[in-house]
Coordinates of C-alpha atoms and ligand atoms in Angstrom, one line a residue:
M131 CA -23.0 -7.0 2.6
K132 CA -23.5 -3.5 4.0
I133 CA -22.3 -0.4 2.2
I134 CA -21.9 2.5 4.5
R135 CA -20.8 5.9 3.6
D136 CA -21.1 7.6 6.9
P137 CA -18.1 7.4 9.3
Q138 CA -20.2 7.5 12.5
E139 CA -22.5 4.8 11.3
T140 CA -19.5 2.7 10.4
Q141 CA -18.1 3.3 13.9
Q142 CA -21.3 2.2 15.5
L143 CA -21.2 -1.1 13.6
G144 CA -17.6 -1.6 14.5
L145 CA -18.4 -1.0 18.2
L146 CA -21.4 -3.3 18.0
W147 CA -19.3 -6.1 16.6
N148 CA -16.6 -5.6 19.2
S149 CA -19.2 -5.7 22.0
Q150 CA -20.5 -9.0 20.6
G151 CA -17.0 -10.4 21.0
L152 CA -16.3 -10.6 17.3
K153 CA -12.9 -9.9 15.9
V154 CA -13.1 -7.1 13.4
G155 CA -10.6 -6.8 10.5
L156 CA -10.0 -4.1 8.0
V157 CA -8.5 -4.0 4.5
P158 CA -7.9 -0.4 3.6
T159 CA -7.9 0.3 -0.2
M160 CA -8.3 3.0 -2.8
G161 CA -10.6 0.8 -4.8
Y162 CA -10.3 -0.4 -8.4
L163 CA -9.7 -3.8 -6.8
H164 CA -7.5 -6.4 -8.3
D165 CA -6.2 -9.8 -7.2
G166 CA -3.6 -8.2 -4.9
H167 CA -6.4 -6.5 -2.9
L168 CA -8.5 -9.7 -3.0
S169 CA -5.7 -11.7 -1.5
L170 CA -5.6 -9.2 1.4
I171 CA -9.4 -9.6 1.9
D172 CA -9.1 -13.4 1.9
E173 CA -6.3 -13.2 4.5
A174 CA -8.5 -10.9 6.7
K175 CA -11.5 -13.3 6.3
K176 CA -9.3 -16.2 7.6
R177 CA -8.2 -14.3 10.7
C178 CA -11.4 -12.3 11.6
D179 CA -15.1 -12.8 12.3
R180 CA -16.1 -9.6 10.5
V181 CA -14.2 -7.8 7.7
F182 CA -14.5 -4.2 6.6
V183 CA -13.0 -3.1 3.3
S184 CA -12.6 0.6 3.0
I185 CA -12.6 2.2 -0.5
F186 CA -11.4 5.7 -0.4
V187 CA -9.1 7.6 -2.8
N188 CA -7.5 9.6 0.0
P189 CA -6.8 13.1 -1.3
T190 CA -4.3 14.0 1.5
Q191 CA -1.8 11.4 0.3
F192 CA -1.5 12.8 -3.2
G193 CA 0.8 15.8 -3.9
P194 CA -0.5 18.7 -6.0
T195 CA 1.0 17.5 -9.2
E196 CA 0.0 13.8 -8.7
D197 CA -2.7 11.7 -10.2
L198 CA -5.6 12.2 -7.7
D199 CA -8.1 13.2 -10.4
R200 CA -7.3 10.5 -12.9
Y201 CA -6.9 7.7 -10.3
P202 CA -9.2 4.9 -11.6
R203 CA -12.5 4.3 -9.9
D204 CA -15.2 1.6 -10.5
F205 CA -17.3 1.2 -7.4
A206 CA -19.9 -1.2 -8.9
R207 CA -17.2 -3.6 -9.8
D208 CA -15.5 -3.2 -6.4
E209 CA -18.8 -3.9 -4.7
A210 CA -19.4 -7.1 -6.6
L211 CA -15.8 -8.3 -5.9
C212 CA -16.2 -7.6 -2.2
E213 CA -19.5 -9.4 -2.1
E214 CA -17.9 -12.5 -3.9
H215 CA -15.1 -12.5 -1.3
G216 CA -17.4 -12.5 1.7
V217 CA -16.8 -9.0 2.9
D218 CA -19.2 -8.0 5.7
A219 CA -19.2 -4.2 5.2
V220 CA -17.7 -1.8 2.7
F221 CA -16.8 1.7 4.1
Y222 CA -17.1 4.0 1.1
P223 CA -16.9 7.6 2.5
T224 CA -16.9 10.9 0.7
P225 CA -13.8 13.1 1.0
E226 CA -16.1 15.7 2.7
S227 CA -17.1 13.3 5.4
M228 CA -13.5 12.4 6.1
Y229 CA -12.0 15.9 6.1
A230 CA -13.8 18.8 7.6
P231 CA -13.1 22.1 5.9
D232 CA -10.9 23.2 8.9
F233 CA -9.3 19.7 9.4
S234 CA -6.0 20.4 11.1
T235 CA -4.8 17.2 13.0
W236 CA -2.2 15.0 11.4
V237 CA -0.4 11.8 12.3
N238 CA 3.2 12.0 11.2
E239 CA 5.9 9.2 11.2
D240 CA 9.2 11.1 11.2
S241 CA 11.9 8.6 10.4
L242 CA 11.0 5.7 7.9
S243 CA 8.9 8.2 5.9
Q244 CA 12.0 10.3 4.9
T245 CA 13.5 8.0 2.2
L246 CA 12.3 6.0 -0.9
C247 CA 8.8 7.1 -1.8
G248 CA 8.8 9.7 1.0
A249 CA 11.7 11.5 -0.6
S250 CA 9.9 11.9 -4.0
R251 CA 6.4 12.3 -2.5
P252 CA 6.8 14.7 0.4
V253 CA 3.2 14.7 1.8
H254 CA 2.4 11.1 0.9
F255 CA 3.0 9.2 4.1
R256 CA 1.6 11.9 6.3
G257 CA -1.6 11.5 4.4
V258 CA -1.4 7.7 4.7
T259 CA -0.7 7.6 8.4
T260 CA -3.4 10.1 9.1
V261 CA -6.1 8.3 7.0
V262 CA -5.2 4.9 8.3
T263 CA -5.5 6.1 11.9
K264 CA -8.9 7.5 11.1
L265 CA -9.9 4.3 9.4
F266 CA -8.8 2.3 12.5
N267 CA -10.8 4.5 14.7
I268 CA -13.8 4.6 12.4
T269 CA -14.0 0.8 11.9
Q270 CA -12.8 -0.1 15.4
C271 CA -10.8 -2.9 13.8
R272 CA -8.4 -5.1 15.8
L273 CA -6.5 -6.4 12.8
A274 CA -5.6 -4.8 9.5
V275 CA -4.0 -6.3 6.4
F276 CA -1.5 -4.4 4.3
G277 CA 0.3 -5.6 1.1
K278 CA 4.1 -6.0 0.8
K279 CA 3.6 -4.3 -2.6
D280 CA 3.8 -1.1 -0.6
A281 CA 6.6 -2.3 1.7
Q282 CA 7.6 1.1 3.0
Q283 CA 3.9 1.9 3.8
A284 CA 3.5 -1.4 5.7
L285 CA 6.7 -0.8 7.7
I286 CA 5.6 2.8 8.5
I287 CA 2.1 1.5 9.7
C288 CA 3.8 -1.1 11.9
R289 CA 6.0 1.7 13.4
M290 CA 3.0 3.9 13.9
V291 CA 1.0 1.2 15.7
R292 CA 3.9 0.5 18.0
D293 CA 4.7 4.1 18.7
L294 CA 1.1 5.1 19.4
N295 CA 0.0 1.9 21.1
L296 CA -2.8 1.4 18.6
P297 CA -4.8 -1.7 19.5
V298 CA -4.5 -3.2 16.0
E299 CA -2.6 -6.2 14.8
I300 CA -0.9 -5.6 11.4
V301 CA -0.6 -8.4 8.9
M302 CA 1.7 -8.0 6.0
A303 CA 0.5 -10.0 3.0
P304 CA 2.6 -11.2 0.0
L305 CA 3.0 -9.1 -3.1
V306 CA 0.8 -10.5 -5.9
R307 CA 2.0 -10.4 -9.5
E308 CA 0.5 -10.8 -13.0
A309 CA 1.6 -14.0 -14.8
D310 CA 4.3 -12.1 -16.6
G311 CA 5.8 -10.8 -13.3
L312 CA 4.4 -7.2 -13.2
A313 CA 3.3 -6.3 -9.7
L314 CA -0.5 -5.9 -9.7
S315 CA -1.5 -2.2 -9.3
S316 CA -4.6 -0.2 -10.0
R317 CA -2.3 2.1 -12.0
N318 CA -1.3 -0.7 -14.5
K319 CA -4.4 0.2 -16.5
F320 CA -2.6 3.4 -17.6
L321 CA 0.2 1.5 -19.3
S322 CA 0.1 1.0 -23.1
A323 CA 0.9 -2.5 -24.3
D324 CA 4.5 -1.3 -25.1
E325 CA 4.9 0.3 -21.7
H326 CA 3.6 -2.8 -20.0
Q327 CA 6.3 -4.9 -21.8
R328 CA 9.0 -2.4 -20.8
A329 CA 7.7 -2.3 -17.2
L330 CA 8.5 -6.0 -16.9
A331 CA 12.1 -4.7 -16.2
L332 CA 11.0 -3.9 -12.6
S333 CA 10.2 -7.5 -11.7
R334 CA 13.1 -8.8 -13.7
A335 CA 15.4 -6.5 -11.6
V336 CA 13.8 -7.7 -8.4
R337 CA 14.3 -11.4 -9.5
E338 CA 17.9 -10.8 -10.5
V339 CA 18.7 -9.1 -7.1
E340 CA 17.0 -12.0 -5.3
R341 CA 19.0 -14.5 -7.4
L342 CA 22.3 -12.8 -6.8
Y343 CA 21.6 -12.5 -3.0
G344 CA 20.7 -16.2 -3.0
A345 CA 24.0 -16.9 -4.6
G346 CA 25.8 -15.1 -1.8
E347 CA 26.3 -11.5 -3.1
R348 CA 26.2 -9.1 -0.2
S349 CA 27.5 -5.9 -1.7
A350 CA 24.7 -3.3 -2.2
E351 CA 26.7 -1.6 -4.9
K352 CA 26.9 -4.8 -6.9
L353 CA 23.3 -5.7 -6.4
L354 CA 22.1 -2.2 -7.4
A355 CA 24.4 -2.1 -10.5
A356 CA 22.8 -5.4 -11.6
A357 CA 19.3 -3.9 -11.1
R358 CA 20.2 -0.7 -13.0
A359 CA 21.6 -2.7 -15.9
I360 CA 18.2 -4.3 -16.3
L361 CA 16.2 -1.1 -15.7
E362 CA 18.1 1.3 -17.9
P363 CA 17.4 -0.3 -21.3
S364 CA 13.7 -0.3 -20.5
G365 CA 13.6 3.4 -21.2
G366 CA 11.6 4.1 -18.0
R367 CA 12.6 7.1 -15.9
I368 CA 14.1 5.8 -12.7
D369 CA 12.8 7.7 -9.6
Y370 CA 14.9 5.5 -7.2
V371 CA 16.6 2.1 -7.0
E372 CA 17.8 1.6 -3.4
M373 CA 19.0 -1.0 -0.9
M374 CA 17.9 -0.1 2.6
A375 CA 18.2 -1.6 6.0
R376 CA 14.8 -3.0 6.8
D377 CA 14.8 -1.6 10.4
N378 CA 15.5 2.0 9.6
L379 CA 15.1 2.4 5.8
R380 CA 18.5 4.0 5.5
P381 CA 21.0 3.0 2.7
L382 CA 22.9 -0.2 3.5
A383 CA 26.3 -0.9 2.0
T384 CA 26.7 -4.5 3.0
L385 CA 23.7 -6.9 3.4
D386 CA 24.8 -8.2 6.8
R387 CA 21.2 -7.7 8.2
P388 CA 17.7 -7.7 6.9
A389 CA 17.3 -5.4 3.9
L390 CA 14.6 -4.0 1.6
F391 CA 15.4 -3.6 -2.1
A392 CA 13.0 -1.1 -3.6
L393 CA 12.6 0.7 -6.8
A394 CA 10.2 3.3 -8.5
V395 CA 10.2 3.9 -12.2
F396 CA 8.0 6.1 -14.4
F397 CA 6.7 4.9 -17.7
G398 CA 5.1 8.0 -19.2
Q399 CA 3.0 9.6 -16.5
T400 CA 2.6 6.3 -14.6
R401 CA 4.9 5.7 -11.6
L402 CA 5.4 2.0 -10.8
I403 CA 7.0 0.5 -7.7
D404 CA 8.4 -3.0 -6.9
N405 CA 10.5 -4.4 -4.1
C406 CA 11.7 -7.5 -2.2
F407 CA 12.8 -8.2 1.3
L408 CA 16.2 -9.8 1.6
G409 CA 17.3 -11.7 4.7
Ligands
AMP579 P1 -4.1 0.6 -2.8 O1 -5.6 0.4 -3.2 O2 -3.2 0.7 -3.9 O3 -3.9 1.8 -1.8 O4 -3.7 -0.7 -2.0 C1 -4.5 -1.1 -0.9 C2 -3.7 -2.3 -0.2 O5 -3.5 -3.3 -1.2 C3 -2.3 -1.9 0.3 O6 -2.1 -2.5 1.5 C4 -1.4 -2.4 -0.8 O7 -0.1 -2.7 -0.4 C5 -2.2 -3.7 -1.2 N1 -1.8 -4.1 -2.6 C6 -1.9 -3.3 -3.7 N2 -1.3 -4.0 -4.7 C7 -0.9 -5.2 -4.2 C8 -0.3 -6.4 -4.8 N3 0.0 -6.4 -6.1 N4 0.0 -7.4 -4.0 C9 -0.3 -7.3 -2.7 N5 -0.9 -6.3 -2.1 C10 -1.2 -5.3 -2.8

């Protein structure tokens, strides 16, 4: 397995593989890999001849008061996991090699980025769409896998690829959970044992909304009330709990078309998200 830090060298490898007729896949990550990331890698391996994993804690998607500096990192462990899962090359750039001091070109999705995480994290998705475009260009991938854990992100990437005619197929992989239901996240390591227990309210709220929807409930107000009734006693600080239309990520009153139920809750400093698609 190759480990490449230089963007140009990575691009040369991507171009070489493409010229050899090999299908190149990419799994973009911020590292501190867990089973959710590994399921994306396995999916890319199934669909591609060569797989890049990028490991980059992208500074431009963090706001000034967010957790960029304390975001967990363990490259040695990530490297071993990538090797075990048959990754062909890890792209592990420095922030300096990705962003020139006078960097000034951004990719901005203007609609789906406005609500949910975009409302509470104003620069976040601009950072994501910009870095993902760079990663597509650097790796020359023709397929990339994103997790449904970050449902809004995956939908924004699909929109960007469509709108900008990027030659990359996007695969959305299922959300992977711990045995107790908590959605796997690199940030879970910040939770105390007590916070972890209380954070199970997120997945319980998701399950309850799925159950009620399955039983025929179509009122967003009722589904959201049921979710809040589970979340509020957990003592977490709710950032948002929303029912959105899947196609435009705007609030939906009646679930008469595909929807995204999504929530974000703080436990201490740690912000956790969860979601499910309905219909
Ligand atoms: P991150 O390292 O958190 O930026 O995540 C990199 C990729 O892994 C994104 O496409 C995420 O959606 C995906 N991912 C993170 N956690 C999970 C999970 N629990 N299940 C599935 N995919 C995940």
